[in-house]
Tab-separated table of C-alpha atoms in Angstrom:
chain	number	residue	atom	x	y	z
A	1	MET	CA	70.016	12.442	-15.123
A	2	ASP	CA	70.898	10.333	-18.208
A	3	LYS	CA	67.599	8.831	-19.770
A	4	THR	CA	69.441	5.470	-19.738
A	5	ASP	CA	69.784	5.742	-16.133
A	6	MET	CA	66.021	6.504	-15.405
A	7	THR	CA	63.837	3.781	-14.327
A	8	THR	CA	60.153	3.472	-13.043
A	9	THR	CA	59.764	1.547	-9.672
A	10	SER	CA	56.784	-0.318	-8.920
A	11	GLU	CA	55.904	-2.169	-5.380
A	12	GLY	CA	54.961	-5.764	-6.078
A	13	GLY	CA	52.345	-7.788	-4.200
A	14	ASN	CA	55.422	-9.507	-2.271
A	15	GLY	CA	57.244	-6.300	-1.551
A	16	SER	CA	60.018	-6.558	-4.283
A	17	ASP	CA	60.829	-4.044	-6.676
A	18	PHE	CA	60.461	-4.384	-10.505
A	19	CYS	CA	62.553	-1.295	-12.295
A	20	VAL	CA	61.445	-0.541	-16.048
A	21	PRO	CA	64.326	0.677	-17.739
A	22	VAL	CA	63.945	3.704	-19.910
A	23	TYR	CA	65.883	3.521	-23.246
A	24	SER	CA	67.563	6.111	-25.656
A	25	SER	CA	66.561	5.585	-29.107
A	26	SER	CA	69.834	4.001	-30.114
A	27	GLU	CA	69.425	1.370	-27.443
A	28	VAL	CA	65.836	0.785	-28.518
A	29	LEU	CA	66.970	0.024	-32.115
A	30	GLU	CA	69.624	-2.131	-30.536
A	31	LYS	CA	67.022	-4.165	-28.511
A	32	LEU	CA	64.732	-4.431	-31.847
A	33	ARG	CA	67.579	-5.877	-33.813
A	34	GLY	CA	68.357	-8.346	-31.174
A	35	ASN	CA	64.804	-9.228	-31.033
A	36	CYS	CA	65.151	-9.865	-35.000
A	37	ASN	CA	67.684	-12.569	-34.988
A	38	TYR	CA	66.171	-15.212	-37.470
A	39	GLY	CA	69.442	-17.079	-37.807
A	40	ASN	CA	70.649	-17.659	-41.189
A	41	LYS	CA	67.121	-16.813	-43.121
A	42	GLN	CA	65.567	-13.670	-43.003
A	43	PRO	CA	61.672	-14.131	-43.507
A	44	TYR	CA	60.713	-10.668	-44.070
A	45	PRO	CA	63.380	-9.436	-46.567
A	46	ALA	CA	61.783	-6.030	-47.256
A	47	MET	CA	59.054	-3.801	-46.298
A	48	TYR	CA	57.327	-0.587	-47.422
A	49	SER	CA	55.804	1.958	-45.403
A	50	SER	CA	54.042	5.134	-46.645
A	51	ILE	CA	54.920	6.440	-43.277
A	52	ILE	CA	58.425	6.955	-44.066
A	53	GLY	CA	57.845	7.028	-47.910
A	54	GLY	CA	60.055	4.086	-48.830
A	55	ILE	CA	61.611	0.702	-48.639
A	56	THR	CA	63.527	-0.773	-45.401
A	57	LEU	CA	65.368	-4.036	-45.541
A	58	ASP	CA	66.088	-3.989	-41.859
A	59	PRO	CA	63.447	-6.045	-39.967
A	60	ALA	CA	64.030	-3.959	-36.983
A	61	LEU	CA	62.509	-1.081	-38.668
A	62	MET	CA	59.690	-3.133	-40.137
A	63	VAL	CA	57.138	-1.549	-37.732
A	64	ILE	CA	53.612	0.134	-37.707
A	65	PRO	CA	52.721	3.238	-35.403
A	66	ILE	CA	50.898	2.362	-32.364
A	67	ASP	CA	48.411	4.813	-32.941
A	68	ASP	CA	47.655	3.835	-36.392
A	69	HIS	CA	43.676	3.142	-36.789
A	70	MET	CA	44.179	-0.339	-38.192
A	71	VAL	CA	46.433	-1.176	-34.896
A	72	HIS	CA	44.056	-0.226	-32.098
A	73	ARG	CA	40.709	-0.181	-33.662
A	74	GLY	CA	41.118	-2.798	-36.637
A	75	HIS	CA	40.384	-0.258	-39.335
A	76	GLY	CA	42.300	-1.795	-42.235
A	77	VAL	CA	42.173	-3.906	-45.167
A	78	PHE	CA	44.779	-6.224	-46.825
A	79	ASP	CA	45.561	-8.828	-49.565
A	80	THR	CA	48.376	-11.184	-50.754
A	81	ALA	CA	49.860	-11.890	-54.133
A	82	MET	CA	52.242	-15.141	-54.440
A	83	LEU	CA	55.689	-15.139	-55.612
A	84	VAL	CA	56.469	-17.920	-57.584
A	85	ASP	CA	60.023	-18.511	-59.057
A	86	GLY	CA	60.294	-14.765	-59.639
A	87	TYR	CA	56.994	-13.945	-60.832
A	88	LEU	CA	54.027	-12.111	-59.034
A	89	TYR	CA	51.009	-14.293	-59.519
A	90	GLU	CA	47.490	-12.766	-59.905
A	91	LEU	CA	48.772	-9.462	-58.710
A	92	ASP	CA	46.056	-7.334	-60.543
A	93	THR	CA	43.394	-9.608	-59.490
A	94	HIS	CA	44.256	-9.448	-55.869
A	95	LEU	CA	44.986	-5.724	-55.951
A	96	ASP	CA	41.491	-4.975	-57.381
A	97	ARG	CA	39.882	-7.009	-54.614
A	98	PHE	CA	42.047	-5.092	-52.012
A	99	LEU	CA	40.695	-1.600	-53.274
A	100	ARG	CA	37.174	-2.897	-53.338
A	101	SER	CA	37.621	-3.914	-49.513
A	102	ALA	CA	39.157	-0.530	-49.044
A	103	SER	CA	35.851	0.939	-50.513
A	104	LYS	CA	33.607	-1.004	-48.327
A	105	ALA	CA	35.759	-0.264	-45.177
A	106	LYS	CA	35.673	3.390	-45.999
A	107	ILE	CA	39.447	3.927	-46.515
A	108	GLY	CA	41.018	5.975	-48.801
A	109	SER	CA	44.372	5.530	-50.288
A	110	PRO	CA	47.558	7.834	-50.126
A	111	PHE	CA	48.147	6.746	-53.801
A	112	PRO	CA	46.170	6.006	-57.124
A	113	ARG	CA	46.152	2.290	-58.101
A	114	SER	CA	48.965	2.714	-60.505
A	115	THR	CA	51.210	3.690	-57.972
A	116	LEU	CA	50.278	1.192	-55.359
A	117	ARG	CA	51.131	-1.341	-58.094
A	118	THR	CA	54.554	0.095	-59.021
A	119	ILE	CA	55.509	0.152	-55.157
A	120	LEU	CA	54.622	-3.686	-54.772
A	121	VAL	CA	56.460	-4.584	-57.934
A	122	GLN	CA	59.490	-2.459	-56.897
A	123	LEU	CA	59.239	-3.970	-53.369
A	124	ALA	CA	59.310	-7.458	-54.718
A	125	ALA	CA	62.517	-6.473	-56.889
A	126	ALA	CA	64.315	-5.116	-53.680
A	127	SER	CA	63.643	-7.938	-51.474
A	128	GLN	CA	65.508	-10.202	-53.838
A	129	CYS	CA	62.886	-12.939	-52.810
A	130	LYS	CA	61.993	-15.417	-55.716
A	131	LYS	CA	59.354	-17.538	-53.696
A	132	GLY	CA	56.914	-16.451	-51.104
A	133	SER	CA	54.207	-13.923	-50.687
A	134	LEU	CA	53.667	-10.267	-51.076
A	135	ARG	CA	51.214	-8.915	-48.497
A	136	TYR	CA	49.719	-5.217	-48.177
A	137	TRP	CA	47.485	-3.421	-45.972
A	138	LEU	CA	45.743	0.257	-46.399
A	139	SER	CA	44.655	1.530	-43.022
A	140	ALA	CA	42.989	4.706	-42.086
A	141	GLY	CA	46.482	5.941	-40.777
A	142	PRO	CA	48.185	7.062	-37.613
A	143	GLY	CA	46.630	10.048	-35.927
A	144	ASP	CA	45.122	9.474	-32.103
A	145	PHE	CA	43.550	6.927	-30.313
A	146	LEU	CA	39.737	7.514	-30.701
A	147	LEU	CA	37.052	5.522	-32.394
A	148	SER	CA	36.670	7.921	-35.358
A	149	PRO	CA	39.141	8.067	-38.077
A	150	ALA	CA	38.659	11.856	-38.112
A	151	GLY	CA	41.808	12.473	-36.408
A	152	CYS	CA	44.002	10.394	-38.870
A	153	PRO	CA	44.764	12.837	-41.431
A	154	THR	CA	46.110	10.450	-44.403
A	155	PRO	CA	45.702	6.979	-44.945
A	156	ALA	CA	48.695	4.337	-44.600
A	157	PHE	CA	49.981	2.067	-47.113
A	158	TYR	CA	52.126	-0.786	-45.956
A	159	ALA	CA	53.384	-3.975	-47.815
A	160	VAL	CA	55.986	-6.745	-46.971
A	161	VAL	CA	57.674	-9.543	-48.694
A	162	ILE	CA	57.496	-12.757	-46.850
A	163	ASP	CA	60.214	-15.439	-47.868
A	164	ASP	CA	58.426	-18.962	-48.023
A	165	ASP	CA	59.589	-22.067	-49.904
A	166	PHE	CA	56.035	-23.321	-50.253
A	167	SER	CA	55.216	-26.300	-52.356
A	168	GLN	CA	51.862	-28.127	-53.975
A	169	CYS	CA	50.054	-29.397	-51.113
A	170	LYS	CA	49.054	-33.202	-51.638
A	171	GLU	CA	48.506	-34.587	-48.380
A	172	GLY	CA	45.043	-34.716	-46.976
A	173	VAL	CA	44.047	-33.138	-43.759
A	174	LYS	CA	41.248	-33.369	-41.099
A	175	VAL	CA	38.781	-30.581	-40.240
A	176	VAL	CA	35.903	-29.887	-38.022
A	177	THR	CA	32.822	-27.779	-38.301
A	178	SER	CA	33.187	-24.589	-36.319
A	179	THR	CA	31.190	-23.609	-33.452
A	180	ILE	CA	32.720	-19.810	-33.633
A	181	PRO	CA	30.218	-17.389	-35.142
A	182	MET	CA	31.121	-16.498	-38.581
A	183	LYS	CA	31.158	-12.773	-39.669
A	184	SER	CA	28.344	-11.360	-41.307
A	185	PRO	CA	28.065	-10.694	-45.038
A	186	GLN	CA	29.252	-7.046	-44.692
A	187	PHE	CA	32.465	-8.125	-43.103
A	188	ALA	CA	33.048	-11.626	-44.533
A	189	THR	CA	32.942	-9.973	-48.012
A	190	MET	CA	35.848	-7.788	-47.594
A	191	LYS	CA	39.171	-8.673	-46.706
A	192	ASN	CA	39.523	-6.701	-43.497
A	193	VAL	CA	41.916	-7.259	-40.487
A	194	ASN	CA	39.242	-8.227	-37.992
A	195	TYR	CA	40.328	-11.781	-37.945
A	196	LEU	CA	39.522	-12.555	-34.309
A	197	PRO	CA	36.679	-15.115	-35.233
A	198	ASN	CA	38.917	-16.726	-37.942
A	199	VAL	CA	42.023	-17.193	-35.433
A	200	LEU	CA	39.301	-18.613	-32.572
A	201	SER	CA	37.917	-21.085	-35.477
A	202	ILE	CA	41.497	-22.266	-36.354
A	203	MET	CA	42.446	-22.562	-32.665
A	204	GLU	CA	39.416	-24.520	-31.807
A	205	ALA	CA	40.105	-26.891	-34.830
A	206	GLU	CA	43.767	-27.520	-33.549
A	207	GLU	CA	42.397	-28.221	-30.171
A	208	LYS	CA	40.337	-31.024	-31.735
A	209	GLY	CA	43.367	-32.303	-33.625
A	210	ALA	CA	42.450	-30.888	-36.795
A	211	SER	CA	44.068	-28.562	-39.297
A	212	ALA	CA	41.367	-25.917	-39.973
A	213	SER	CA	37.529	-25.627	-39.716
A	214	ILE	CA	34.543	-25.082	-41.761
A	215	TRP	CA	31.674	-22.444	-41.335
A	216	ILE	CA	28.098	-23.079	-41.902
A	217	ASP	CA	25.895	-20.071	-42.636
A	218	ASP	CA	22.600	-19.289	-40.351
A	219	GLN	CA	20.519	-20.791	-43.161
A	220	GLY	CA	22.645	-24.340	-43.046
A	221	TYR	CA	24.691	-23.650	-46.212
A	222	ILE	CA	28.264	-24.340	-46.290
A	223	ALA	CA	30.187	-21.058	-46.036
A	224	GLU	CA	34.094	-21.013	-45.961
A	225	GLY	CA	37.193	-22.015	-43.878
A	226	PRO	CA	39.005	-19.662	-41.671
A	227	ASN	CA	41.053	-18.162	-44.289
A	228	VAL	CA	40.426	-20.092	-47.495
A	229	ASN	CA	37.556	-21.102	-49.637
A	230	VAL	CA	36.029	-24.815	-49.542
A	231	ALA	CA	35.245	-26.928	-52.664
A	232	PHE	CA	33.755	-30.238	-53.169
A	233	ILE	CA	33.361	-33.030	-55.712
A	234	SER	CA	29.855	-34.513	-55.680
A	235	GLN	CA	29.066	-38.090	-56.267
A	236	GLU	CA	28.154	-37.115	-59.810
A	237	LYS	CA	31.555	-35.688	-60.479
A	238	GLU	CA	30.436	-31.818	-60.273
A	239	LEU	CA	33.008	-29.555	-58.709
A	240	LEU	CA	30.739	-27.406	-56.487
A	241	LEU	CA	31.754	-24.014	-54.629
A	242	PRO	CA	29.701	-22.089	-52.348
A	243	LEU	CA	28.126	-18.792	-53.643
A	244	PHE	CA	30.215	-15.466	-52.776
A	245	ASP	CA	27.318	-13.601	-51.663
A	246	LYS	CA	28.226	-14.005	-48.092
A	247	ILE	CA	31.834	-15.217	-47.737
A	248	LEU	CA	35.063	-13.701	-49.460
A	249	SER	CA	35.372	-13.759	-53.018
A	250	GLY	CA	38.389	-15.893	-53.416
A	251	CYS	CA	40.912	-15.103	-56.039
A	252	THR	CA	42.395	-18.577	-56.415
A	253	ALA	CA	38.760	-19.857	-55.903
A	254	LYS	CA	37.677	-17.894	-59.187
A	255	ARG	CA	40.589	-18.859	-60.861
A	256	LEU	CA	39.673	-22.749	-60.215
A	257	LEU	CA	36.353	-21.797	-61.601
A	258	ALA	CA	38.014	-20.386	-64.814
A	259	LEU	CA	40.332	-23.444	-65.277
A	260	ALA	CA	38.119	-26.396	-64.228
A	261	PRO	CA	36.305	-26.571	-67.436
A	262	LYS	CA	39.328	-27.987	-68.923
A	263	LEU	CA	38.519	-31.129	-67.182
A	264	VAL	CA	34.998	-31.048	-68.030
A	265	GLU	CA	36.135	-30.969	-71.792
A	266	GLN	CA	38.325	-33.853	-71.071
A	267	GLY	CA	35.498	-35.775	-69.687
A	268	ILE	CA	36.837	-36.119	-66.389
A	269	LEU	CA	34.321	-33.639	-64.611
A	270	LYS	CA	30.625	-33.615	-65.201
A	271	SER	CA	30.212	-29.902	-64.443
A	272	VAL	CA	31.509	-26.732	-62.560
A	273	LYS	CA	29.282	-24.424	-60.560
A	274	THR	CA	28.911	-22.035	-57.660
A	275	CYS	CA	25.642	-22.768	-55.470
A	276	ASP	CA	24.293	-23.102	-51.990
A	277	ILE	CA	25.310	-26.314	-50.479
A	278	THR	CA	23.606	-27.995	-47.645
A	279	LEU	CA	25.630	-29.558	-44.940
A	280	GLU	CA	24.106	-32.895	-45.698
A	281	GLU	CA	24.834	-32.745	-49.610
A	282	ALA	CA	28.748	-31.327	-48.311
A	283	LYS	CA	29.127	-34.757	-46.321
A	284	ASN	CA	27.845	-36.827	-48.966
A	285	SER	CA	30.552	-35.328	-51.539
A	286	ALA	CA	32.981	-37.705	-52.874
A	287	GLU	CA	36.017	-35.527	-52.431
A	288	MET	CA	36.371	-32.048	-50.716
A	289	MET	CA	39.293	-29.443	-50.537
A	290	TYR	CA	40.353	-25.821	-49.340
A	291	VAL	CA	41.330	-23.361	-52.055
A	292	GLY	CA	43.709	-20.595	-51.349
A	293	SER	CA	46.776	-18.529	-52.413
A	294	GLY	CA	49.483	-20.481	-50.904
A	295	LEU	CA	47.872	-23.871	-51.170
A	296	PRO	CA	46.661	-23.744	-54.091
A	297	ILE	CA	44.493	-26.872	-53.203
A	298	LEU	CA	44.656	-28.786	-49.717
A	299	PRO	CA	42.558	-31.899	-49.697
A	300	ILE	CA	40.344	-32.776	-46.740
A	301	ILE	CA	40.116	-36.250	-46.035
A	302	THR	CA	38.261	-36.221	-42.773
A	303	TRP	CA	35.494	-34.071	-41.490
A	304	ASP	CA	34.291	-34.171	-37.806
A	305	GLU	CA	35.990	-37.680	-37.288
A	306	GLN	CA	34.152	-38.806	-40.361
A	307	PRO	CA	36.108	-39.711	-43.712
A	308	VAL	CA	35.237	-37.795	-46.882
A	309	GLY	CA	34.407	-40.061	-49.574
A	310	ASP	CA	36.906	-43.328	-49.004
A	311	GLY	CA	38.923	-41.295	-46.859
A	312	LYS	CA	41.798	-40.752	-49.201
A	313	VAL	CA	42.891	-37.893	-51.528
A	314	GLY	CA	40.871	-37.901	-54.448
A	315	GLU	CA	42.181	-38.052	-58.247
A	316	LEU	CA	39.972	-35.189	-59.026
A	317	THR	CA	41.285	-33.145	-56.295
A	318	LEU	CA	44.795	-33.847	-57.500
A	319	ALA	CA	43.989	-33.148	-61.088
A	320	LEU	CA	42.455	-29.652	-60.066
A	321	SER	CA	45.480	-28.942	-58.036
A	322	ASN	CA	47.731	-29.855	-60.817
A	323	LEU	CA	45.603	-27.119	-62.772
A	324	LEU	CA	46.521	-24.474	-60.453
A	325	TRP	CA	49.801	-25.291	-59.812
A	326	GLU	CA	50.727	-25.169	-63.397
A	327	ASP	CA	49.019	-21.706	-63.858
A	328	MET	CA	50.818	-20.511	-60.773
A	329	VAL	CA	54.604	-21.853	-62.133
A	330	ALA	CA	54.029	-21.626	-66.103
A	331	GLY	CA	50.774	-19.838	-66.654
A	332	PRO	CA	49.754	-16.909	-69.209
A	333	GLU	CA	51.091	-13.336	-68.867
A	334	THR	CA	47.745	-12.225	-67.815
A	335	GLN	CA	48.135	-14.131	-64.597
A	336	ARG	CA	52.052	-13.831	-63.901
A	337	LEU	CA	54.213	-10.775	-63.676
A	338	ARG	CA	58.175	-10.941	-63.966
A	339	VAL	CA	59.842	-9.295	-61.366
A	340	ALA	CA	63.027	-7.311	-62.637
A	341	TYR	CA	65.108	-7.901	-59.679
A	342	MET	CA	67.317	-5.301	-58.772
């Protein structure tokens, strides 16, 4: 019997038969390509996989083995670098954090750092994408479905270019305090793929008509958002960010801390610091914002149905946003790597 004619039959509760087709490899590929019909714009123009040892431009082939330890056990880490007008922004900063996360997760790499970097730069070039993001993962690799990665002989490296015409965020959003337990410091400080708390946190916010949420740690201090850092402008015009000892060390947040003293020199800000911030101090702030790679700053104007400050996007928030945006589009060579497109 030809494989394409084979079916499996199951008796349903109402007595009807349900037949599952068994496809040939060519039919599977045809089905996958049919499911990847994104219209005129291909959102994922290129992917690299160490499993195949190269780049594919076919979205139907941008897949990960089902027995990869990252897929069925969440044993993987990831990071992202933004593509801005043909330049990779803060690639090295993100790559360094990526490898620190991998070390904490006890995941090796199939290549040295220099090779990983070369792969990412060449992937961006092959994609022809000028604006979007470059996301990449290290996993314990494929091997079996057991809990231990001992049966996974080689770590795997994956990367994909995401085409996204993002722009500077200037409109304010609403947030809520999350009731979903946040990750412990051991897991929160590494950028791993275990994002179920983050997913549930943002779903909770959306159910309440908000854009995202804020986590408070077990000592009552402000922590972070579901996939972003959070910052405040105090009534005394101080820029305050939570300490990074229990949360993810945000690359964009750290870049903000490096750039913000320019506003202190201009007399616009009083000071810039990281510190423990109580819930009461945070709710009494004059301005509030999310800080993250693709934003780079997202103003927050309402928190738990109460206005932040005067309930409008603050001037200092926009000034800080402009600083980061200018750094992304025209910053120094230490921050921006020009992609030599193929």
